[in-house]
PDB file of C-alpha atoms and ligand atoms in Angstrom:
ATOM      1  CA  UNK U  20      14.976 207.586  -3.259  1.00 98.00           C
ATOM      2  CA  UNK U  21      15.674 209.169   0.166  1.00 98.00           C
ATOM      3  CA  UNK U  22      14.431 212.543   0.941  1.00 98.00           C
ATOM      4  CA  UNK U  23      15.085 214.964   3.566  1.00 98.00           C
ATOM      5  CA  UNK U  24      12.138 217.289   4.388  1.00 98.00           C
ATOM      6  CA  UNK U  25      13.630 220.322   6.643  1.00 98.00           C
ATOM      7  CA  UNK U  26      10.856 221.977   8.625  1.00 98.00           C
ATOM      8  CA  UNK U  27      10.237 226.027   8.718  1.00 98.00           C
ATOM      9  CA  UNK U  28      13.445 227.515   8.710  1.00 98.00           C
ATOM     10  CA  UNK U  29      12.987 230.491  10.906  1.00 98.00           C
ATOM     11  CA  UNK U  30      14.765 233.805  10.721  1.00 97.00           C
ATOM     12  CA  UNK U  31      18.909 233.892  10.549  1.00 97.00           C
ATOM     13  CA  UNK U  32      19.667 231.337  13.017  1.00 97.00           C
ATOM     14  CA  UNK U  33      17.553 228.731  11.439  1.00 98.00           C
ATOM     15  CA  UNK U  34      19.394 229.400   7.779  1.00 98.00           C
ATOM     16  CA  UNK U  35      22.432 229.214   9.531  1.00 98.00           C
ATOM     17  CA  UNK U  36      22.029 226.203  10.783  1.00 98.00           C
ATOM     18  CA  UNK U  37      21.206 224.730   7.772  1.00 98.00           C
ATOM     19  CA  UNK U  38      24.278 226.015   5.979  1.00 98.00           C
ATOM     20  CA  UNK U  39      26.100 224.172   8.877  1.00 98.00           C
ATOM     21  CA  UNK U  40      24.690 220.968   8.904  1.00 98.00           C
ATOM     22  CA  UNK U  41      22.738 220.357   6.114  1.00 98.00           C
ATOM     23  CA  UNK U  42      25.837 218.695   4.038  1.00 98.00           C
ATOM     24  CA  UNK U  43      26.892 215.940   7.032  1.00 98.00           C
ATOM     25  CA  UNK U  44      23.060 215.095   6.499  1.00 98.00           C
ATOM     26  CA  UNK U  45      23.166 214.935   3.550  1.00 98.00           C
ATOM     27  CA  UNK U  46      26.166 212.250   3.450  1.00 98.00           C
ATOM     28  CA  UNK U  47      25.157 210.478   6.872  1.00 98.00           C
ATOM     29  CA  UNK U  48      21.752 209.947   5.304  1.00 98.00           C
ATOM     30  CA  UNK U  49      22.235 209.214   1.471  1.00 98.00           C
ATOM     31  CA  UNK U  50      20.106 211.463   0.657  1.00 98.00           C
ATOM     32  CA  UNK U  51      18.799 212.169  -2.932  1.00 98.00           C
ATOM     33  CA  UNK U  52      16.243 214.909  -2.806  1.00 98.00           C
ATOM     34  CA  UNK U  53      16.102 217.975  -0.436  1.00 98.00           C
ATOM     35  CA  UNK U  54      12.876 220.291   0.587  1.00 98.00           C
ATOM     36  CA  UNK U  55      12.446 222.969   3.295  1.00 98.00           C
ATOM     37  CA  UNK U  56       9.432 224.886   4.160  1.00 98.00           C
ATOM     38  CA  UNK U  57      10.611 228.383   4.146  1.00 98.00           C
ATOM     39  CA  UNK U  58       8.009 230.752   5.173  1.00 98.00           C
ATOM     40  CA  UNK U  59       9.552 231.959   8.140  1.00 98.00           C
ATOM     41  CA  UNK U  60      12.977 232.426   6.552  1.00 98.00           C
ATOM     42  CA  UNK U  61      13.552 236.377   6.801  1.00 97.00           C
ATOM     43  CA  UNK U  62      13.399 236.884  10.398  1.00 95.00           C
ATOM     44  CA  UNK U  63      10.154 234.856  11.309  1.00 95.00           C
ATOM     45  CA  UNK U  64       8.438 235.959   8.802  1.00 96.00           C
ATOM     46  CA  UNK U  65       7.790 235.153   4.887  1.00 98.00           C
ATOM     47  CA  UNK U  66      10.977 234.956   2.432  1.00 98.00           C
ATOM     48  CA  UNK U  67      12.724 237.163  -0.114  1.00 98.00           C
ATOM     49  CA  UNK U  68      13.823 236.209  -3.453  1.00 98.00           C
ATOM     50  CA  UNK U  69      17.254 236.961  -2.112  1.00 98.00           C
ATOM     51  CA  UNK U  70      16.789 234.505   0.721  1.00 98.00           C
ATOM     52  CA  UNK U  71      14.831 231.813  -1.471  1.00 98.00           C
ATOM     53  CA  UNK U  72      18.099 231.599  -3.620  1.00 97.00           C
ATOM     54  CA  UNK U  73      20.056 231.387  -1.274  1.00 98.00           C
ATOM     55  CA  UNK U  74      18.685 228.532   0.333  1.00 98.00           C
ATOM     56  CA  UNK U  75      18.371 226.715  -3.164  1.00 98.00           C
ATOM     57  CA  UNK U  76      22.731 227.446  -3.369  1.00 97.00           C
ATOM     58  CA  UNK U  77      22.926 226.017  -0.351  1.00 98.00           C
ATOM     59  CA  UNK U  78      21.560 222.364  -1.791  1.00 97.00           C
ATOM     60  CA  UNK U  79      17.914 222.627  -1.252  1.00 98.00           C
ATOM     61  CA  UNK U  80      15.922 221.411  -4.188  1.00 98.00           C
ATOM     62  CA  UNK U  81      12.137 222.945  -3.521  1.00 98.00           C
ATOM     63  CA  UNK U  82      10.877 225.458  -1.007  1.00 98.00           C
ATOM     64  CA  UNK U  83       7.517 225.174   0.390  1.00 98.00           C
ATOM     65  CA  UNK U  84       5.562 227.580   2.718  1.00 98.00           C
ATOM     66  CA  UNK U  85       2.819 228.379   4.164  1.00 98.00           C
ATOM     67  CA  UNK U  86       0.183 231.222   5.579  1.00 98.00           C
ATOM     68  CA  UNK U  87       3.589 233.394   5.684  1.00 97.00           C
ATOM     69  CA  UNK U  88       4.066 233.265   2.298  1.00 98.00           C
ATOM     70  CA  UNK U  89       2.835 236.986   1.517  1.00 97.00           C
ATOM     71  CA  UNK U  90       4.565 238.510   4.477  1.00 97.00           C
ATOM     72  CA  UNK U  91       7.704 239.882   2.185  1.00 97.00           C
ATOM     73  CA  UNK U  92       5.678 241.696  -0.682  1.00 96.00           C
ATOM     74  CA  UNK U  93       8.718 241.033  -2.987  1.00 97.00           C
ATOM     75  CA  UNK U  94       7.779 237.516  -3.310  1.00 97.00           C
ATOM     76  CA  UNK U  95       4.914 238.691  -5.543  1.00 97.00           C
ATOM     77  CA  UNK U  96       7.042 240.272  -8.231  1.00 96.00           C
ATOM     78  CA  UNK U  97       9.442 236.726  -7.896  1.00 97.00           C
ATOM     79  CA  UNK U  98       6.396 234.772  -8.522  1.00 96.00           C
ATOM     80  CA  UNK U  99       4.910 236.896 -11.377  1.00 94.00           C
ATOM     81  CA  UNK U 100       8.670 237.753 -13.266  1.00 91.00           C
ATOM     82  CA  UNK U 101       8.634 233.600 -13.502  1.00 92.00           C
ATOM     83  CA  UNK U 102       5.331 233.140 -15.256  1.00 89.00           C
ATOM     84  CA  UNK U 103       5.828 231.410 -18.505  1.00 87.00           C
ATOM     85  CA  UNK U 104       8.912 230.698 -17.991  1.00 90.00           C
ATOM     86  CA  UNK U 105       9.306 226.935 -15.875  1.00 85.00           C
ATOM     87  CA  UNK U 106      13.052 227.236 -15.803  1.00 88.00           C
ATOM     88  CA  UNK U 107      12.831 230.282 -13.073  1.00 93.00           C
ATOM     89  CA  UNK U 108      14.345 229.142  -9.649  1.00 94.00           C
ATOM     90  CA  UNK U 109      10.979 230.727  -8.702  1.00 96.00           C
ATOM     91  CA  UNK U 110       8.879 228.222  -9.748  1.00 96.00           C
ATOM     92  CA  UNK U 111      10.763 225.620  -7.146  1.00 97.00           C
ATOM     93  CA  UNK U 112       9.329 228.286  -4.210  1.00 98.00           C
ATOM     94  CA  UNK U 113       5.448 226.824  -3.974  1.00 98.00           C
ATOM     95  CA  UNK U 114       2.742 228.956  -2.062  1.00 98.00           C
ATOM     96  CA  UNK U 115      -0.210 226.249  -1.276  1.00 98.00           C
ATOM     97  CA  UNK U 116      -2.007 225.159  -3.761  1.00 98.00           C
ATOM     98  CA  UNK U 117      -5.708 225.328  -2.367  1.00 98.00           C
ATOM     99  CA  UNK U 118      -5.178 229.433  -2.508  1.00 98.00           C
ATOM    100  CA  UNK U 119      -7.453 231.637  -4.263  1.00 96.00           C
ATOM    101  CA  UNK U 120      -7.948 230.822  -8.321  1.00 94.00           C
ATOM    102  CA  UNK U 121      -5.727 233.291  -9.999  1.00 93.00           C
ATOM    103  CA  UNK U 122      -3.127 233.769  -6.885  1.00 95.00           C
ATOM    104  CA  UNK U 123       0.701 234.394  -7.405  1.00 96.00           C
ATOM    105  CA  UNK U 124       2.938 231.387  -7.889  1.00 97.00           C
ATOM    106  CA  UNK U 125       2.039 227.845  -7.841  1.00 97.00           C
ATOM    107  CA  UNK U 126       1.237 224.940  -5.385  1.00 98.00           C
ATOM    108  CA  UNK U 127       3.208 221.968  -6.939  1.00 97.00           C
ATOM    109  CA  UNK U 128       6.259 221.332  -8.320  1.00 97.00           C
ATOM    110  CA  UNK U 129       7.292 218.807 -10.602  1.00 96.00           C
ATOM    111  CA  UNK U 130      10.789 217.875 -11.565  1.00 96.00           C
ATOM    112  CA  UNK U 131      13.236 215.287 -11.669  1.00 96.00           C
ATOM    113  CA  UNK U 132      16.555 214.698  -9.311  1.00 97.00           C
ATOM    114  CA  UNK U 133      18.940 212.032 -10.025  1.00 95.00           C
ATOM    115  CA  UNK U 134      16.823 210.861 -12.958  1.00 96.00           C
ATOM    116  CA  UNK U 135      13.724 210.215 -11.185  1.00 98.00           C
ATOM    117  CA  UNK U 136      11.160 212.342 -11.637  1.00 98.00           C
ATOM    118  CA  UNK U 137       9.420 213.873  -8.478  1.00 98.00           C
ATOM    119  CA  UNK U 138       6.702 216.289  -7.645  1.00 98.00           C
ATOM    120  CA  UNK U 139       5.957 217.840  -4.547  1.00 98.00           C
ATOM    121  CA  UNK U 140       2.957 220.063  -3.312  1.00 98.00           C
ATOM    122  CA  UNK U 141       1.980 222.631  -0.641  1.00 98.00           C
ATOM    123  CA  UNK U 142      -1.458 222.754   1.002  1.00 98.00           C
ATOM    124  CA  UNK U 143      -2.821 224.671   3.490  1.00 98.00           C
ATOM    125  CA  UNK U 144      -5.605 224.111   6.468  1.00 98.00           C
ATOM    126  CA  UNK U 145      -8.572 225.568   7.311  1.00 98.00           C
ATOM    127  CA  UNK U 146      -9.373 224.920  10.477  1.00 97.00           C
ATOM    128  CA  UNK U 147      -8.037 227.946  12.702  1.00 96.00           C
ATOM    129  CA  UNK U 148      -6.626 229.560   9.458  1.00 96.00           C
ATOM    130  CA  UNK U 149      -7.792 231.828   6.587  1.00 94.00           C
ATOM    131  CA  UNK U 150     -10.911 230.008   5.023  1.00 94.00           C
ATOM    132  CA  UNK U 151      -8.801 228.895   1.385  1.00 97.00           C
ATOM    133  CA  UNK U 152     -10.230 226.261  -0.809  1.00 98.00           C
ATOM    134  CA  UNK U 153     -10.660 222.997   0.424  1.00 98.00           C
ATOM    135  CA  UNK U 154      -7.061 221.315   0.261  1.00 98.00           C
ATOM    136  CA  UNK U 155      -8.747 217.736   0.034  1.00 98.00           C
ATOM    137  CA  UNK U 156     -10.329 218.104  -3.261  1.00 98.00           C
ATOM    138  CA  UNK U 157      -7.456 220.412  -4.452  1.00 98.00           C
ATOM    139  CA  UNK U 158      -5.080 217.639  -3.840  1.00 98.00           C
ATOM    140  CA  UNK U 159      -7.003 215.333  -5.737  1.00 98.00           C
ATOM    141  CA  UNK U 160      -7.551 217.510  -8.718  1.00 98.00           C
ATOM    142  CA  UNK U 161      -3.855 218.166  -8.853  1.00 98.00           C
ATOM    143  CA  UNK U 162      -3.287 214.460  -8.537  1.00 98.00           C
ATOM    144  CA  UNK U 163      -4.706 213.567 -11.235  1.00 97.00           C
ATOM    145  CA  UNK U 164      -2.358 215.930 -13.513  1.00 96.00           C
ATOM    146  CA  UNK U 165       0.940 214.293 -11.621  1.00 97.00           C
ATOM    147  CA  UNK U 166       2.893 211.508 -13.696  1.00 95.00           C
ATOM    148  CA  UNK U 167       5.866 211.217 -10.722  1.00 98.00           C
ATOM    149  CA  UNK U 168       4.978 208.281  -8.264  1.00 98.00           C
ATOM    150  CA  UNK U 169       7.406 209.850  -5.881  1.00 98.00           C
ATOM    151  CA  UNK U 170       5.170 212.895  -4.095  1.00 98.00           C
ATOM    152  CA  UNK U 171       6.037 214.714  -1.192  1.00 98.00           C
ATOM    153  CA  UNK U 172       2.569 217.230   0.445  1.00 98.00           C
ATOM    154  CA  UNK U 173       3.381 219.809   3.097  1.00 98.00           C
ATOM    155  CA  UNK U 174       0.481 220.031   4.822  1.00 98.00           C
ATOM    156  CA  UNK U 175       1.006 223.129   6.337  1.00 98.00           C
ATOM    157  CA  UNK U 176      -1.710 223.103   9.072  1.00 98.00           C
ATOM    158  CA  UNK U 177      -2.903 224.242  12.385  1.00 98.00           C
ATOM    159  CA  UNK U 178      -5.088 221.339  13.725  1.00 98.00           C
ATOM    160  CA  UNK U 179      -3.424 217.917  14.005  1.00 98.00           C
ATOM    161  CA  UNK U 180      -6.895 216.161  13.444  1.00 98.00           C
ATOM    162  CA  UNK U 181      -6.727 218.395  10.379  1.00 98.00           C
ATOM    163  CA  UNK U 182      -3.021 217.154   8.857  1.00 98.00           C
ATOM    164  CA  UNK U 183      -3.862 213.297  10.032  1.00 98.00           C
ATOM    165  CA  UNK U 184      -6.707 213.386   8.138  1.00 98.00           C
ATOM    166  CA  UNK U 185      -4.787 214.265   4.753  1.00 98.00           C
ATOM    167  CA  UNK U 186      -2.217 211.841   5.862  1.00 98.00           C
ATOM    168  CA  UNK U 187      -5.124 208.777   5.517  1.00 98.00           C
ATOM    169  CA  UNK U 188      -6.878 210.832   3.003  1.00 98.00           C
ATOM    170  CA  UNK U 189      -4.057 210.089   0.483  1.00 98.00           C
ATOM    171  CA  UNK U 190      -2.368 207.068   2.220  1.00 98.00           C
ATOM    172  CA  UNK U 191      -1.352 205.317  -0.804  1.00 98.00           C
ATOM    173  CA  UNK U 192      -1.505 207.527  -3.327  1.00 98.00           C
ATOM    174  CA  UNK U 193       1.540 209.610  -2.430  1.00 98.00           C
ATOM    175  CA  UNK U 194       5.100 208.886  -0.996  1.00 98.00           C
ATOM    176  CA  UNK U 195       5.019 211.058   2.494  1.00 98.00           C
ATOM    177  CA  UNK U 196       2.270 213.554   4.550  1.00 98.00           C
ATOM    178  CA  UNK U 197       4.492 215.611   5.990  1.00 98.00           C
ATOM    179  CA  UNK U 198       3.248 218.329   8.638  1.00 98.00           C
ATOM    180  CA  UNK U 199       4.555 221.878   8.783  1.00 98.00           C
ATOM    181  CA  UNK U 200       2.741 225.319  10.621  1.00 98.00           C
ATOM    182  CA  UNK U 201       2.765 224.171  14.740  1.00 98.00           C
ATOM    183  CA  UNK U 202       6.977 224.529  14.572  1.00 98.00           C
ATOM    184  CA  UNK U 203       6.882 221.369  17.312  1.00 98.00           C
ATOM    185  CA  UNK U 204       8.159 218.293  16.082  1.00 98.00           C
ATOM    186  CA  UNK U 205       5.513 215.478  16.607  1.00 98.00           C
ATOM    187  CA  UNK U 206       6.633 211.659  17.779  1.00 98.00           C
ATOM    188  CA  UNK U 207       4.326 210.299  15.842  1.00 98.00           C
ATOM    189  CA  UNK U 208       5.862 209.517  12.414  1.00 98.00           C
ATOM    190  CA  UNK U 209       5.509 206.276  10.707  1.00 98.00           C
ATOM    191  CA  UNK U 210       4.056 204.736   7.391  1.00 98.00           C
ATOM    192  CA  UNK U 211       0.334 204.572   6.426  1.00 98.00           C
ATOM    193  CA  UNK U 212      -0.809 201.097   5.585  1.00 98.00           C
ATOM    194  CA  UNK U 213      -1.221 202.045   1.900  1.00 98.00           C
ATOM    195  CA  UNK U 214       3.050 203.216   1.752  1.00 98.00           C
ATOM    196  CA  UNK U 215       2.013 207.010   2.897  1.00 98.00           C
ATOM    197  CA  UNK U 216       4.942 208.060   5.469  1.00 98.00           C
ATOM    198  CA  UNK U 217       3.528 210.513   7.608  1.00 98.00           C
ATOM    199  CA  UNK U 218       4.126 212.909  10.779  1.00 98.00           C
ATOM    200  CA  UNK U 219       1.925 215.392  12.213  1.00 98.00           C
ATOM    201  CA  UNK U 220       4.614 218.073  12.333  1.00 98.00           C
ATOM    202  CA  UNK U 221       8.160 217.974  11.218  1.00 98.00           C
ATOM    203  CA  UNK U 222       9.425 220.659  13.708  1.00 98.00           C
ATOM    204  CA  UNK U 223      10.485 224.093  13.137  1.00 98.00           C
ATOM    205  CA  UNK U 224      14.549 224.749  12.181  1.00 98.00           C
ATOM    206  CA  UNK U 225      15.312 227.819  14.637  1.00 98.00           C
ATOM    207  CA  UNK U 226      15.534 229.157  18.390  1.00 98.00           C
ATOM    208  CA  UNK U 227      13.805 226.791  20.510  1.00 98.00           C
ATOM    209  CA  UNK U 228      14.210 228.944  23.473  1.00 98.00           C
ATOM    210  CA  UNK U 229      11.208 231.011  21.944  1.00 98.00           C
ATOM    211  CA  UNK U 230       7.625 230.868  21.743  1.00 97.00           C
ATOM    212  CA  UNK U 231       7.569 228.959  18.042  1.00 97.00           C
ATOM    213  CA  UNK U 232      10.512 231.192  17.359  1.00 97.00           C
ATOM    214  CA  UNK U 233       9.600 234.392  18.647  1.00 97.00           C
ATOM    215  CA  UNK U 234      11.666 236.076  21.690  1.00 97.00           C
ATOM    216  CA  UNK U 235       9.430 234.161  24.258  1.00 97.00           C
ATOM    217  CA  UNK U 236       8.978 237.571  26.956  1.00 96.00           C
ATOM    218  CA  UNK U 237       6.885 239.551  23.866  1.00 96.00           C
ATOM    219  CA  UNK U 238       4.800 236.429  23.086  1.00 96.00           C
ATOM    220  CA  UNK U 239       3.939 235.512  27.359  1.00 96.00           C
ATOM    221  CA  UNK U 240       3.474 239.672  27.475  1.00 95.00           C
ATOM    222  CA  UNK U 241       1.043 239.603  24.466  1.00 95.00           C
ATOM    223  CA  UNK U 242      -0.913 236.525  26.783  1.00 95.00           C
ATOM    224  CA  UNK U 243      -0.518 238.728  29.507  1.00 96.00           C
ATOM    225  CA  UNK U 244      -1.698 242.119  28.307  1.00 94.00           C
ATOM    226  CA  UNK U 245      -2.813 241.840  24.952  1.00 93.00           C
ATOM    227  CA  UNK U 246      -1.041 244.832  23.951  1.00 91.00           C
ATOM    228  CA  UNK U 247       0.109 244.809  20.230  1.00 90.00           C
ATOM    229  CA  UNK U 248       3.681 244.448  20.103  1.00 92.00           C
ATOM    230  CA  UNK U 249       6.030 243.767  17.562  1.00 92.00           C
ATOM    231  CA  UNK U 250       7.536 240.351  17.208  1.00 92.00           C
ATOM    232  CA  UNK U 251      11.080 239.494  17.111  1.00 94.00           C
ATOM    233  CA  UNK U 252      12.930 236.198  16.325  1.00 95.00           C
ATOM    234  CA  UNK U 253      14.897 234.635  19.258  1.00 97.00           C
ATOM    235  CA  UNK U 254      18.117 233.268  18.873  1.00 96.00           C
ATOM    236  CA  UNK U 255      19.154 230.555  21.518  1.00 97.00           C
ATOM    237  CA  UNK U 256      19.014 227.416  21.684  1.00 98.00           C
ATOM    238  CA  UNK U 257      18.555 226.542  17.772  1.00 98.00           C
ATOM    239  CA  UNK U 258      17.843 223.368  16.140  1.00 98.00           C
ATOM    240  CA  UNK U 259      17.553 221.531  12.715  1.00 98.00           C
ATOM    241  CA  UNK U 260      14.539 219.413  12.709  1.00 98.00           C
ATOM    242  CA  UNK U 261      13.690 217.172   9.530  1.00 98.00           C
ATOM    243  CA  UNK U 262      12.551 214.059   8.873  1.00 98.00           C
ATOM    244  CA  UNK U 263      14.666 211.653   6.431  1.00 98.00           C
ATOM    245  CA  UNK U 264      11.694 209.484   4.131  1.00 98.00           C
ATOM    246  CA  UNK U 265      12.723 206.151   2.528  1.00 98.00           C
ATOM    247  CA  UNK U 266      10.816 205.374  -0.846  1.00 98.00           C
ATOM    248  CA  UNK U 267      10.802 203.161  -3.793  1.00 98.00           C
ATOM    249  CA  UNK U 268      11.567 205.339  -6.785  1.00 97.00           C
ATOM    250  CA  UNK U 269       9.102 202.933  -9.365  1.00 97.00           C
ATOM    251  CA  UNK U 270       5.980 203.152  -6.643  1.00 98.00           C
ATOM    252  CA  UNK U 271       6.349 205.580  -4.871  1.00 98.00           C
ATOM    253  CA  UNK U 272       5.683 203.736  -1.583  1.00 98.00           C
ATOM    254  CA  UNK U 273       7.645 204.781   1.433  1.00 98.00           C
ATOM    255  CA  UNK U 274       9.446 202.456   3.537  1.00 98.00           C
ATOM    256  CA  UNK U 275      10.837 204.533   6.289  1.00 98.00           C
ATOM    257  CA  UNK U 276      10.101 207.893   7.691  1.00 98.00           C
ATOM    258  CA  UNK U 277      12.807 208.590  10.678  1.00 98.00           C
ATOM    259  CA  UNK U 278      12.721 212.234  12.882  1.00 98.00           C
ATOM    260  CA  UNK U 279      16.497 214.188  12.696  1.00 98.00           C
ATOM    261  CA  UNK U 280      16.842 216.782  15.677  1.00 98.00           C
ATOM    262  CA  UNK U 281      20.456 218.114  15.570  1.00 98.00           C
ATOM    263  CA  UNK U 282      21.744 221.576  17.109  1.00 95.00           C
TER     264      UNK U 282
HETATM  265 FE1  FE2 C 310       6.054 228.398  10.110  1.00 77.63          FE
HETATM  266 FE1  FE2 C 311       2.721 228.865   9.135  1.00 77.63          FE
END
């Protein structure tokens, strides 16, 4: 099964790249299964239902996110109008899992895509982030209640010590690590000894010519003054960043993880 995991779409110019490129990807890649962290899809910051479908028309299969999640209050009502009912396209937008007992929406997906049946799950760190639940033990409670071999995390994370040590922490137990949060693609992708693929951070899909997405002046004036100011998405310079993961369908086990970068 090959799976292409889109990092945090960001604002307009990050969804419109993705309605641009994502179906030559798609066919120059074979690929079978398609994710995107979302959280930054309405300009920078958090996702509407209205956006979240979209993005599903446009051929993605599950939406994850991240500390964003809450930014568009609407995404409340999306999460709670799906309860009971595991049909609702709201149930393929996850939140991470190691939130608060009793949060909105849910932390891991299962399904099944070209007849194989998948699951993929959203944590969240805690080191220079909101103090959640730990995602470790999370991850291995939910674990335990996944029957797919093929599992994608988005470890949505500030501290790269932090995401690697998920990475080894499950290294053989599911298909790919895949780091979201820092928007800078890392070069350091490659499979775990146990058949974990793994990368620090996929990249965010937006303006580059930004401060992780924001017009770059109002983030260099905020480290300048430390004013409050209101931050705006950029637009130049965008980019699709993903990675493309390679894994037997019957184990589970990756064989490749490869970086995409197209503008
Ligand atoms: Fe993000
Ligand atoms: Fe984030």
């Amino acid at each position: 099964m090959r799976i292409l995991f889109i990092g945090d779409i960001f604002g307009r110019p990050g969804r419109i790249i993705v309605k641009e490129r994502l179906p030559e990807l798609v066919t120059q890649h074979t690929i079978d299964l398609v994710i995107a962290n979302g959280e930054n899809s309405a300009a920078g910051f958090g996702i509407t239902p209205q956006l979240a479908e979209e993005l599903f028309e446009l051929g993605i299969d599950v939406l994850t996110s991240g500390n964003h999640i809450w930014d568009k209050r609407e995404i409340i009502d999306y999460f709670q109008e799906a309860n009971g009912n595991p049909y609702s396209p709201a149930r393929r937008l996850l939140r991470p899992a190691n939130y608060a007992p009793g949060m909105p929406g849910w932390g891991v997906y299962q399904g099944r895509k070209k007849d194989v049946p998948y699951a993929v799950l959203n944590l969240q760190g805690r080191v220079f982030m909101a103090a959640n639940d730990d995602p470790f033990r999370v991850a291995d409670q939910i674990l335990k209640e996944v029957q797919a071999k093929v599992i994608l995390v988005d470890i949505h994370a500030e501290a790269t010590s932090e995401k690697m040590s998920i990475g080894w922490y499950l290294d053989g137990r599911v298909s790919a690590v895949i780091g979201t949060h820092t928007h800078v693609p890392t070069a350091d992708e490659r499979v775990l000894p146990g058949g974990t693929a793994y990368i620090t951070d996929v990249g965010m899909t937006g303006p580059y010519d930004s401060v992780i997405g924001v017009k770059k002046e109002l983030i260099v004036g905020k480290f300048l003054n430390n004013m409050p100011v209101r931050f705006e998405a950029a637009s130049n310079d965008v980019r699709l960043c993903a990675v493309v993961v390679d894994c037997d369908e019957n184990t589970g086990q990756a064989r490749e993880i490869k970086r995409v970068m197209v503008s």
